[in-house]
Amino acid sequence: MFHSQPQFTIKVEKNKEFDKSCVIDTFNIGSGNIADCLEHCLENCRCQSFQICQNTKCQLCSSHKKENSSLLHDKDGCVYAMYEMRHLTETFQKLEGQSSCMSCSMKYNCCQQSGICRENKICKPVNSQEQPWKRFTCECPDGYHGENCDQPITSCQGYAKGSRKSGMYKVVDSIGGPLYEVFCHFDSDSAWSLVQSYSFANRSLDQFKKSLSNNRPISENALTWSGYRLGKARMESIKNNSSFLQFTCDYEKHIDLNQSDFVQLELQNLKTTLGGNNVDVLELSGCTSYVLVRNGRGKIGEYDLNYCKIKLCQFPDWPLHVVFENSDPPSCMFNAVSCSGYTYEYFGSFHYSIDYCVKRVHRCIQNGNSTTQLWFSTRKMT
């Protein structure tokens, strides 16, 4: 019996029984002794609730009413019980401290039990206020996901179903090498992988003057917003798992696209000017045909880029960048009110962008510390 019984809260529902498919073990107990049944439950790490039927039959359940309420049915002569352990760690320490047997710590520290998680999954202790009946969870090792944890994560998309908190995440190198970290930005319908970032002051560095077809990594294992670029193999791996490209300005200062200049383009819409063939943006040498920005996928300064026509250009000694069509109709508010009548480069090329007209509105070039980012992502179609 437990000396720390006040640590546990038990709630019961009379004449209720959980579905038999969730019963993982059965014991005979003294007549209606709910404490004995609780002890059996706590000795089995998979037990999340329990029930006593016919007053002496203790049945352990691998699920819980709050997660599977549809599995709870009316049953005369049964009592369904749920327990909570709000101070789980403290309780375990006290129990282990009062016993000299080796089995006690195994009993209550679930992650010390061999085979508790199947396949390649890793056991991690849980002390949750929201789900106090859970004592452990099985997670995939860093860089892998899937039912059997055998699917490599090669971009931020592999973490789209997780916490969705922007930051550094581990992904698998495209050439099967060690894990490396990449910065992920999550919004409502996408997970963006950062492949390049540099400051306006560093625009003349060789890594940022050349085409993406060149393998010129810098700080790829230690993110520096003023000078960062993944190697081509890693960049290619992320791009191949993506359907959109995005440029941003000064992202690291706000972590919020609403306070940044940005533009998003669907990769399948990028075509060659002759023949209308699909374009590999990493290998692009020249310019794509113009595409129309729609659905709130871009802004510069205070100006929405909806209905603006833009193209991507890149040459061996001229990095990937955005060019606006200078004959856009008035429906393109950016050209209508800012630098209309001129061809300027934005988001990545600043050969002719020092002009006050551009510098006045474009966050990527307002001072030496202004930064430009390139991202790839898979996102919902809108």
mmCIF file of C-alpha atoms in Angstrom:
data_model
loop_
_atom_site.group_PDB
_atom_site.id
_atom_site.type_symbol
_atom_site.label_atom_id
_atom_site.label_comp_id
_atom_site.label_asym_id
_atom_site.label_seq_id
_atom_site.Cartn_x
_atom_site.Cartn_y
_atom_site.Cartn_z
ATOM 1 C CA MET A 1 0.000 0.000 0.000
ATOM 2 C CA PHE A 2 1.178 3.575 -0.594
ATOM 3 C CA HIS A 3 2.325 5.814 2.249
ATOM 4 C CA SER A 4 1.972 8.845 -0.047
ATOM 5 C CA GLN A 5 -1.732 8.261 -0.763
ATOM 6 C CA PRO A 6 -2.654 11.991 -0.482
ATOM 7 C CA GLN A 7 -0.565 12.552 -3.644
ATOM 8 C CA PHE A 8 -3.225 10.724 -5.689
ATOM 9 C CA THR A 9 -6.698 11.909 -6.617
ATOM 10 C CA ILE A 10 -9.181 9.224 -7.715
ATOM 11 C CA LYS A 11 -12.478 9.975 -9.452
ATOM 12 C CA VAL A 12 -14.999 7.181 -9.979
ATOM 13 C CA GLU A 13 -18.109 6.654 -12.077
ATOM 14 C CA LYS A 14 -20.471 3.954 -10.871
ATOM 15 C CA ASN A 15 -22.142 1.474 -13.206
ATOM 16 C CA LYS A 16 -19.700 2.304 -15.991
ATOM 17 C CA GLU A 17 -17.248 0.080 -17.860
ATOM 18 C CA PHE A 18 -14.508 0.939 -20.370
ATOM 19 C CA ASP A 19 -14.454 -1.018 -23.610
ATOM 20 C CA LYS A 20 -12.807 -4.451 -23.305
ATOM 21 C CA SER A 21 -10.448 -3.629 -26.206
ATOM 22 C CA CYS A 22 -8.565 -1.299 -23.869
ATOM 23 C CA VAL A 23 -8.148 -3.768 -20.997
ATOM 24 C CA ILE A 24 -4.481 -4.730 -20.722
ATOM 25 C CA ASP A 25 -4.500 -6.834 -17.514
ATOM 26 C CA THR A 26 -6.836 -8.243 -14.871
ATOM 27 C CA PHE A 27 -6.262 -8.981 -11.153
ATOM 28 C CA ASN A 28 -8.297 -10.321 -8.280
ATOM 29 C CA ILE A 29 -8.473 -7.947 -5.329
ATOM 30 C CA GLY A 30 -10.131 -7.745 -1.939
ATOM 31 C CA SER A 31 -13.774 -6.776 -2.034
ATOM 32 C CA GLY A 32 -14.034 -3.277 -3.544
ATOM 33 C CA ASN A 33 -10.475 -2.361 -2.536
ATOM 34 C CA ILE A 34 -9.844 0.526 -4.914
ATOM 35 C CA ALA A 35 -6.389 1.263 -3.438
ATOM 36 C CA ASP A 36 -5.190 -2.235 -4.402
ATOM 37 C CA CYS A 37 -6.430 -1.752 -7.948
ATOM 38 C CA LEU A 38 -4.686 1.644 -8.125
ATOM 39 C CA GLU A 39 -1.440 0.017 -7.002
ATOM 40 C CA HIS A 40 -1.693 -2.544 -9.810
ATOM 41 C CA CYS A 41 -2.339 0.288 -12.263
ATOM 42 C CA LEU A 42 0.700 2.245 -11.090
ATOM 43 C CA GLU A 43 2.876 -0.845 -11.503
ATOM 44 C CA ASN A 44 1.931 -0.990 -15.196
ATOM 45 C CA CYS A 45 3.240 2.020 -17.118
ATOM 46 C CA ARG A 46 0.633 1.582 -19.855
ATOM 47 C CA CYS A 47 -2.265 1.839 -17.412
ATOM 48 C CA GLN A 48 -4.082 5.182 -17.692
ATOM 49 C CA SER A 49 -7.276 4.283 -15.810
ATOM 50 C CA PHE A 50 -8.867 1.199 -14.236
ATOM 51 C CA GLN A 51 -12.179 -0.363 -13.276
ATOM 52 C CA ILE A 52 -13.516 -2.802 -10.717
ATOM 53 C CA CYS A 53 -16.246 -5.192 -11.755
ATOM 54 C CA GLN A 54 -18.121 -7.730 -9.613
ATOM 55 C CA ASN A 55 -16.415 -6.084 -6.619
ATOM 56 C CA THR A 56 -13.262 -8.215 -6.885
ATOM 57 C CA LYS A 57 -12.070 -8.032 -10.508
ATOM 58 C CA CYS A 58 -9.549 -5.215 -11.118
ATOM 59 C CA GLN A 59 -9.112 -4.395 -14.825
ATOM 60 C CA LEU A 60 -6.363 -2.078 -16.066
ATOM 61 C CA CYS A 61 -7.161 0.174 -19.056
ATOM 62 C CA SER A 62 -4.672 1.547 -21.577
ATOM 63 C CA SER A 63 -6.844 4.567 -22.361
ATOM 64 C CA HIS A 64 -8.697 7.328 -20.516
ATOM 65 C CA LYS A 65 -12.204 8.729 -20.575
ATOM 66 C CA LYS A 66 -11.005 12.239 -21.439
ATOM 67 C CA GLU A 67 -9.385 10.956 -24.624
ATOM 68 C CA ASN A 68 -11.868 8.221 -25.601
ATOM 69 C CA SER A 69 -15.185 8.981 -23.918
ATOM 70 C CA SER A 70 -17.073 7.019 -26.599
ATOM 71 C CA LEU A 71 -15.527 3.804 -25.231
ATOM 72 C CA LEU A 72 -17.191 4.202 -21.821
ATOM 73 C CA HIS A 73 -20.469 2.250 -21.572
ATOM 74 C CA ASP A 74 -23.151 1.565 -18.976
ATOM 75 C CA LYS A 75 -22.493 -1.607 -16.995
ATOM 76 C CA ASP A 76 -24.198 -2.599 -13.745
ATOM 77 C CA GLY A 77 -21.818 -3.829 -11.081
ATOM 78 C CA CYS A 78 -18.748 -1.983 -12.444
ATOM 79 C CA VAL A 79 -16.939 1.131 -11.209
ATOM 80 C CA TYR A 80 -14.708 3.048 -13.596
ATOM 81 C CA ALA A 81 -11.861 4.974 -11.927
ATOM 82 C CA MET A 82 -9.476 7.712 -13.076
ATOM 83 C CA TYR A 83 -6.415 8.809 -11.143
ATOM 84 C CA GLU A 84 -4.292 11.952 -11.196
ATOM 85 C CA MET A 85 -0.766 12.429 -9.891
ATOM 86 C CA ARG A 86 -0.098 16.148 -9.765
ATOM 87 C CA HIS A 87 3.273 15.743 -8.041
ATOM 88 C CA LEU A 88 4.486 12.664 -9.851
ATOM 89 C CA THR A 89 8.228 13.277 -9.548
ATOM 90 C CA GLU A 90 8.055 14.043 -5.819
ATOM 91 C CA THR A 91 5.956 10.935 -5.215
ATOM 92 C CA PHE A 92 8.394 8.683 -7.029
ATOM 93 C CA GLN A 93 11.361 10.059 -5.117
ATOM 94 C CA LYS A 94 9.638 9.450 -1.791
ATOM 95 C CA LEU A 95 8.602 5.915 -2.720
ATOM 96 C CA GLU A 96 12.051 5.021 -3.986
ATOM 97 C CA GLY A 97 13.676 6.546 -0.929
ATOM 98 C CA GLN A 98 11.619 4.300 1.384
ATOM 99 C CA SER A 99 12.581 1.085 -0.388
ATOM 100 C CA SER A 100 15.840 -0.747 -0.871
ATOM 101 C CA CYS A 101 14.662 -3.092 -3.662
ATOM 102 C CA MET A 102 15.889 -2.622 -7.232
ATOM 103 C CA SER A 103 12.451 -3.189 -8.743
ATOM 104 C CA CYS A 104 10.885 -0.106 -7.213
ATOM 105 C CA SER A 105 12.570 2.447 -9.465
ATOM 106 C CA MET A 106 11.803 0.248 -12.474
ATOM 107 C CA LYS A 107 8.195 0.162 -11.388
ATOM 108 C CA TYR A 108 7.699 3.905 -11.324
ATOM 109 C CA ASN A 109 10.297 5.269 -13.748
ATOM 110 C CA CYS A 110 8.652 3.957 -16.896
ATOM 111 C CA CYS A 111 11.472 4.919 -19.224
ATOM 112 C CA GLN A 112 13.834 2.529 -17.442
ATOM 113 C CA GLN A 113 11.724 -0.407 -18.555
ATOM 114 C CA SER A 114 13.102 -2.338 -21.515
ATOM 115 C CA GLY A 115 10.884 -2.346 -24.598
ATOM 116 C CA ILE A 116 8.406 0.218 -23.282
ATOM 117 C CA CYS A 117 8.572 1.961 -26.690
ATOM 118 C CA ARG A 118 8.418 -0.048 -29.873
ATOM 119 C CA GLU A 119 10.502 0.212 -33.030
ATOM 120 C CA ASN A 120 13.046 3.063 -32.912
ATOM 121 C CA LYS A 121 11.073 5.326 -30.621
ATOM 122 C CA ILE A 122 12.567 6.975 -27.529
ATOM 123 C CA CYS A 123 10.821 6.983 -24.164
ATOM 124 C CA LYS A 124 10.456 10.362 -22.470
ATOM 125 C CA PRO A 125 8.916 10.885 -18.996
ATOM 126 C CA VAL A 126 5.754 12.996 -18.823
ATOM 127 C CA ASN A 127 4.645 15.161 -15.923
ATOM 128 C CA SER A 128 1.706 16.948 -17.519
ATOM 129 C CA GLN A 129 -0.863 19.131 -15.786
ATOM 130 C CA GLU A 130 -3.204 18.614 -18.737
ATOM 131 C CA GLN A 131 -2.855 14.798 -18.790
ATOM 132 C CA PRO A 132 -1.720 13.793 -15.279
ATOM 133 C CA TRP A 133 -2.591 10.126 -15.911
ATOM 134 C CA LYS A 134 0.203 9.801 -18.496
ATOM 135 C CA ARG A 135 3.662 8.852 -17.236
ATOM 136 C CA PHE A 136 5.617 8.552 -20.465
ATOM 137 C CA THR A 137 5.453 9.186 -24.189
ATOM 138 C CA CYS A 138 7.212 7.514 -27.111
ATOM 139 C CA GLU A 139 8.870 9.888 -29.554
ATOM 140 C CA CYS A 140 11.015 9.480 -32.628
ATOM 141 C CA PRO A 141 14.708 10.370 -32.401
ATOM 142 C CA ASP A 142 15.758 13.746 -33.790
ATOM 143 C CA GLY A 143 15.594 13.893 -37.562
ATOM 144 C CA TYR A 144 13.048 11.075 -38.059
ATOM 145 C CA HIS A 145 9.283 10.631 -38.032
ATOM 146 C CA GLY A 146 6.601 8.140 -39.082
ATOM 147 C CA GLU A 147 4.904 5.238 -37.335
ATOM 148 C CA ASN A 148 8.174 3.314 -37.136
ATOM 149 C CA CYS A 149 10.443 6.376 -36.967
ATOM 150 C CA ASP A 150 12.113 5.297 -40.207
ATOM 151 C CA GLN A 151 11.266 8.344 -42.354
ATOM 152 C CA PRO A 152 14.045 10.977 -42.423
ATOM 153 C CA ILE A 153 13.088 14.622 -41.891
ATOM 154 C CA THR A 154 14.844 16.653 -44.584
ATOM 155 C CA SER A 155 13.079 19.999 -44.053
ATOM 156 C CA CYS A 156 10.959 21.886 -41.530
ATOM 157 C CA GLN A 157 7.853 20.294 -43.034
ATOM 158 C CA GLY A 158 8.651 17.202 -40.964
ATOM 159 C CA TYR A 159 7.903 19.221 -37.800
ATOM 160 C CA ALA A 160 4.655 20.777 -39.051
ATOM 161 C CA LYS A 161 2.557 18.615 -36.702
ATOM 162 C CA GLY A 162 4.654 19.402 -33.628
ATOM 163 C CA SER A 163 4.749 22.431 -31.355
ATOM 164 C CA ARG A 164 5.024 24.802 -34.362
ATOM 165 C CA LYS A 165 7.290 27.090 -32.390
ATOM 166 C CA SER A 166 9.756 28.868 -34.684
ATOM 167 C CA GLY A 167 13.410 28.053 -33.965
ATOM 168 C CA MET A 168 16.221 25.598 -34.699
ATOM 169 C CA TYR A 169 15.304 22.006 -35.615
ATOM 170 C CA LYS A 170 17.389 18.989 -36.591
ATOM 171 C CA VAL A 171 17.027 17.537 -40.076
ATOM 172 C CA VAL A 172 18.829 14.792 -41.962
ATOM 173 C CA ASP A 173 21.606 15.726 -44.372
ATOM 174 C CA SER A 174 20.662 15.019 -47.969
ATOM 175 C CA ILE A 175 23.737 12.853 -48.498
ATOM 176 C CA GLY A 176 22.957 10.604 -45.547
ATOM 177 C CA GLY A 177 25.494 12.221 -43.276
ATOM 178 C CA PRO A 178 24.982 13.510 -39.731
ATOM 179 C CA LEU A 179 22.051 15.589 -38.562
ATOM 180 C CA TYR A 180 22.294 19.338 -38.860
ATOM 181 C CA GLU A 181 20.168 22.204 -37.605
ATOM 182 C CA VAL A 182 18.020 24.477 -39.731
ATOM 183 C CA PHE A 183 15.883 27.439 -38.684
ATOM 184 C CA CYS A 184 12.138 26.824 -39.098
ATOM 185 C CA HIS A 185 9.393 29.435 -39.234
ATOM 186 C CA PHE A 186 5.835 28.203 -38.718
ATOM 187 C CA ASP A 187 2.719 30.090 -39.725
ATOM 188 C CA SER A 188 -0.908 28.981 -39.974
ATOM 189 C CA ASP A 189 -0.460 26.738 -43.008
ATOM 190 C CA SER A 190 3.238 26.214 -43.646
ATOM 191 C CA ALA A 191 6.655 25.353 -42.239
ATOM 192 C CA TRP A 192 9.420 27.440 -43.816
ATOM 193 C CA SER A 193 13.053 26.248 -43.948
ATOM 194 C CA LEU A 194 15.721 28.958 -43.990
ATOM 195 C CA VAL A 195 18.481 28.371 -46.557
ATOM 196 C CA GLN A 196 20.151 31.804 -46.737
ATOM 197 C CA SER A 197 20.349 35.080 -44.809
ATOM 198 C CA TYR A 198 22.750 38.023 -45.116
ATOM 199 C CA SER A 199 22.999 41.686 -44.224
ATOM 200 C CA PHE A 200 23.066 44.594 -46.627
ATOM 201 C CA ALA A 201 26.600 45.321 -45.388
ATOM 202 C CA ASN A 202 27.689 41.808 -46.443
ATOM 203 C CA ARG A 203 26.105 41.899 -49.900
ATOM 204 C CA SER A 204 29.542 42.080 -51.551
ATOM 205 C CA LEU A 205 30.746 38.793 -49.988
ATOM 206 C CA ASP A 206 31.381 36.202 -52.659
ATOM 207 C CA GLN A 207 28.790 33.784 -51.196
ATOM 208 C CA PHE A 208 26.013 36.318 -51.747
ATOM 209 C CA LYS A 209 27.112 37.640 -55.129
ATOM 210 C CA LYS A 210 26.989 34.246 -56.834
ATOM 211 C CA SER A 211 24.194 32.069 -58.216
ATOM 212 C CA LEU A 212 22.621 29.443 -55.964
ATOM 213 C CA SER A 213 23.983 26.865 -58.400
ATOM 214 C CA ASN A 214 27.375 27.425 -56.763
ATOM 215 C CA ASN A 215 28.196 25.429 -53.646
ATOM 216 C CA ARG A 216 29.303 28.280 -51.385
ATOM 217 C CA PRO A 217 28.163 27.574 -47.818
ATOM 218 C CA ILE A 218 28.929 29.971 -44.994
ATOM 219 C CA SER A 219 28.153 29.420 -41.287
ATOM 220 C CA GLU A 220 25.833 26.563 -42.281
ATOM 221 C CA ASN A 221 26.336 24.829 -38.917
ATOM 222 C CA ALA A 222 25.935 27.988 -36.830
ATOM 223 C CA LEU A 223 23.187 30.358 -37.935
ATOM 224 C CA THR A 224 24.344 33.964 -38.297
ATOM 225 C CA TRP A 225 21.630 36.180 -39.732
ATOM 226 C CA SER A 226 24.166 38.590 -41.217
ATOM 227 C CA GLY A 227 25.952 35.841 -43.161
ATOM 228 C CA TYR A 228 24.476 32.353 -43.552
ATOM 229 C CA ARG A 229 24.055 29.991 -46.488
ATOM 230 C CA LEU A 230 23.528 26.241 -46.676
ATOM 231 C CA GLY A 231 25.649 24.107 -48.956
ATOM 232 C CA LYS A 232 24.056 23.268 -52.270
ATOM 233 C CA ALA A 233 23.295 19.622 -51.406
ATOM 234 C CA ARG A 234 21.398 20.614 -48.279
ATOM 235 C CA MET A 235 19.633 23.432 -50.091
ATOM 236 C CA GLU A 236 18.659 21.057 -52.896
ATOM 237 C CA SER A 237 17.271 18.525 -50.416
ATOM 238 C CA ILE A 238 15.057 21.157 -48.780
ATOM 239 C CA LYS A 239 13.921 22.588 -52.113
ATOM 240 C CA ASN A 240 12.956 19.134 -53.394
ATOM 241 C CA ASN A 241 10.594 18.765 -50.427
ATOM 242 C CA SER A 242 8.968 22.154 -51.067
ATOM 243 C CA SER A 243 6.336 23.791 -53.236
ATOM 244 C CA PHE A 244 6.923 27.466 -52.362
ATOM 245 C CA LEU A 245 9.807 29.923 -52.219
ATOM 246 C CA GLN A 246 9.846 32.993 -50.001
ATOM 247 C CA PHE A 247 12.016 36.098 -49.581
ATOM 248 C CA THR A 248 11.861 38.147 -46.359
ATOM 249 C CA CYS A 249 13.576 41.226 -44.971
ATOM 250 C CA ASP A 250 14.762 41.694 -41.369
ATOM 251 C CA TYR A 251 12.939 38.541 -40.265
ATOM 252 C CA GLU A 252 15.147 37.963 -37.208
ATOM 253 C CA LYS A 253 14.291 41.382 -35.769
ATOM 254 C CA HIS A 254 10.563 40.694 -35.517
ATOM 255 C CA ILE A 255 9.882 36.951 -36.159
ATOM 256 C CA ASP A 256 6.677 38.234 -37.747
ATOM 257 C CA LEU A 257 5.987 38.516 -41.483
ATOM 258 C CA ASN A 258 3.532 41.356 -40.862
ATOM 259 C CA GLN A 259 6.504 43.505 -39.828
ATOM 260 C CA SER A 260 8.700 42.338 -42.674
ATOM 261 C CA ASP A 261 8.831 42.807 -46.421
ATOM 262 C CA PHE A 262 8.146 39.450 -48.044
ATOM 263 C CA VAL A 263 7.047 37.729 -51.212
ATOM 264 C CA GLN A 264 5.988 34.098 -51.721
ATOM 265 C CA LEU A 265 5.995 32.287 -55.060
ATOM 266 C CA GLU A 266 4.712 28.852 -55.986
ATOM 267 C CA LEU A 267 7.571 26.912 -57.545
ATOM 268 C CA GLN A 268 5.395 25.203 -60.158
ATOM 269 C CA ASN A 269 4.376 28.618 -61.545
ATOM 270 C CA LEU A 270 7.965 29.582 -62.347
ATOM 271 C CA LYS A 271 8.488 29.002 -66.077
ATOM 272 C CA THR A 272 11.134 29.774 -68.666
ATOM 273 C CA THR A 273 10.440 32.724 -70.956
ATOM 274 C CA LEU A 274 10.834 30.469 -73.995
ATOM 275 C CA GLY A 275 8.916 27.203 -74.082
ATOM 276 C CA GLY A 276 7.201 27.665 -70.721
ATOM 277 C CA ASN A 277 9.204 24.890 -69.089
ATOM 278 C CA ASN A 278 9.441 24.458 -65.315
ATOM 279 C CA VAL A 279 12.359 26.264 -63.670
ATOM 280 C CA ASP A 280 14.758 24.891 -61.067
ATOM 281 C CA VAL A 281 15.456 28.066 -59.104
ATOM 282 C CA LEU A 282 18.828 26.801 -57.904
ATOM 283 C CA GLU A 283 20.014 26.236 -61.469
ATOM 284 C CA LEU A 284 18.284 29.267 -63.040
ATOM 285 C CA SER A 285 20.510 31.252 -65.410
ATOM 286 C CA GLY A 286 18.495 34.165 -66.732
ATOM 287 C CA CYS A 287 14.957 35.198 -65.829
ATOM 288 C CA THR A 288 11.647 33.422 -65.453
ATOM 289 C CA SER A 289 8.480 34.641 -67.115
ATOM 290 C CA TYR A 290 6.355 37.029 -65.082
ATOM 291 C CA VAL A 291 3.922 35.692 -62.481
ATOM 292 C CA LEU A 292 1.070 37.466 -60.717
ATOM 293 C CA VAL A 293 1.225 37.881 -56.934
ATOM 294 C CA ARG A 294 -2.108 36.922 -55.368
ATOM 295 C CA ASN A 295 -3.789 36.004 -52.077
ATOM 296 C CA GLY A 296 -1.762 38.291 -49.813
ATOM 297 C CA ARG A 297 1.520 36.591 -50.629
ATOM 298 C CA GLY A 298 3.667 39.700 -50.570
ATOM 299 C CA LYS A 299 4.254 43.260 -49.421
ATOM 300 C CA ILE A 300 6.997 45.878 -49.448
ATOM 301 C CA GLY A 301 6.820 48.579 -46.817
ATOM 302 C CA GLU A 302 3.174 49.511 -46.441
ATOM 303 C CA TYR A 303 2.285 48.343 -49.939
ATOM 304 C CA ASP A 304 0.478 45.093 -50.694
ATOM 305 C CA LEU A 305 1.890 43.287 -53.723
ATOM 306 C CA ASN A 306 -1.441 41.800 -54.823
ATOM 307 C CA TYR A 307 -1.837 41.936 -58.631
ATOM 308 C CA CYS A 308 1.792 42.918 -59.151
ATOM 309 C CA LYS A 309 3.732 41.053 -61.838
ATOM 310 C CA ILE A 310 7.188 39.874 -60.852
ATOM 311 C CA LYS A 311 9.857 37.550 -62.133
ATOM 312 C CA LEU A 312 12.920 35.872 -60.678
ATOM 313 C CA CYS A 313 16.332 36.496 -62.201
ATOM 314 C CA GLN A 314 19.724 34.905 -61.534
ATOM 315 C CA PHE A 315 23.032 34.782 -63.381
ATOM 316 C CA PRO A 316 26.398 33.175 -62.550
ATOM 317 C CA ASP A 317 27.665 36.372 -60.888
ATOM 318 C CA TRP A 318 24.285 37.818 -59.967
ATOM 319 C CA PRO A 319 22.243 36.234 -57.136
ATOM 320 C CA LEU A 320 18.603 35.170 -57.232
ATOM 321 C CA HIS A 321 16.347 38.212 -56.894
ATOM 322 C CA VAL A 322 12.944 39.714 -57.707
ATOM 323 C CA VAL A 323 12.220 42.120 -60.583
ATOM 324 C CA PHE A 324 8.921 44.000 -60.984
ATOM 325 C CA GLU A 325 7.322 44.617 -64.338
ATOM 326 C CA ASN A 326 7.530 48.389 -64.719
ATOM 327 C CA SER A 327 4.398 48.598 -66.847
ATOM 328 C CA ASP A 328 2.086 47.089 -64.264
ATOM 329 C CA PRO A 329 -1.499 48.415 -64.267
ATOM 330 C CA PRO A 330 -2.759 50.603 -61.393
ATOM 331 C CA SER A 331 -4.086 47.444 -59.698
ATOM 332 C CA CYS A 332 -0.485 46.881 -58.509
ATOM 333 C CA MET A 333 -0.431 49.405 -55.679
ATOM 334 C CA PHE A 334 3.313 49.100 -55.123
ATOM 335 C CA ASN A 335 4.327 50.265 -58.592
ATOM 336 C CA ALA A 336 1.512 52.791 -58.738
ATOM 337 C CA VAL A 337 2.683 54.715 -55.680
ATOM 338 C CA SER A 338 6.409 54.019 -55.279
ATOM 339 C CA CYS A 339 9.017 53.504 -57.987
ATOM 340 C CA SER A 340 6.838 53.307 -61.056
ATOM 341 C CA GLY A 341 8.560 53.533 -64.391
ATOM 342 C CA TYR A 342 11.865 52.076 -63.278
ATOM 343 C CA THR A 343 13.261 48.542 -63.187
ATOM 344 C CA TYR A 344 14.730 47.837 -59.777
ATOM 345 C CA GLU A 345 15.823 44.622 -58.120
ATOM 346 C CA TYR A 346 14.401 43.586 -54.765
ATOM 347 C CA PHE A 347 14.960 40.756 -52.288
ATOM 348 C CA GLY A 348 18.467 39.646 -53.102
ATOM 349 C CA SER A 349 20.093 41.873 -55.708
ATOM 350 C CA PHE A 350 21.065 45.420 -54.918
ATOM 351 C CA HIS A 351 23.062 46.471 -57.966
ATOM 352 C CA TYR A 352 20.676 49.344 -58.705
ATOM 353 C CA SER A 353 18.668 49.518 -55.515
ATOM 354 C CA ILE A 354 20.613 52.225 -53.696
ATOM 355 C CA ASP A 355 18.310 54.825 -55.248
ATOM 356 C CA TYR A 356 16.352 56.708 -52.598
ATOM 357 C CA CYS A 357 13.087 55.665 -54.251
ATOM 358 C CA VAL A 358 13.728 52.027 -53.324
ATOM 359 C CA LYS A 359 15.649 52.557 -50.110
ATOM 360 C CA ARG A 360 12.787 54.623 -48.762
ATOM 361 C CA VAL A 361 10.394 51.644 -48.728
ATOM 362 C CA HIS A 362 12.380 48.385 -48.921
ATOM 363 C CA ARG A 363 13.370 47.013 -45.495
ATOM 364 C CA CYS A 364 16.112 44.797 -46.932
ATOM 365 C CA ILE A 365 18.363 47.787 -47.684
ATOM 366 C CA GLN A 366 17.512 50.574 -45.246
ATOM 367 C CA ASN A 367 20.846 50.267 -43.415
ATOM 368 C CA GLY A 368 23.903 48.041 -43.195
ATOM 369 C CA ASN A 369 22.243 45.778 -40.614
ATOM 370 C CA SER A 370 19.158 45.157 -42.765
ATOM 371 C CA THR A 371 18.944 41.489 -43.766
ATOM 372 C CA THR A 372 17.499 39.415 -46.610
ATOM 373 C CA GLN A 373 16.343 35.805 -46.191
ATOM 374 C CA LEU A 374 15.504 32.985 -48.619
ATOM 375 C CA TRP A 375 13.185 30.159 -47.528
ATOM 376 C CA PHE A 376 11.477 27.073 -48.964
ATOM 377 C CA SER A 377 8.249 25.444 -47.792
ATOM 378 C CA THR A 378 5.302 23.221 -48.576
ATOM 379 C CA ARG A 379 2.050 24.970 -47.820
ATOM 380 C CA LYS A 380 -1.664 24.671 -48.516
ATOM 381 C CA MET A 381 -2.992 25.785 -51.877
ATOM 382 C CA THR A 382 -5.100 28.966 -51.698
#
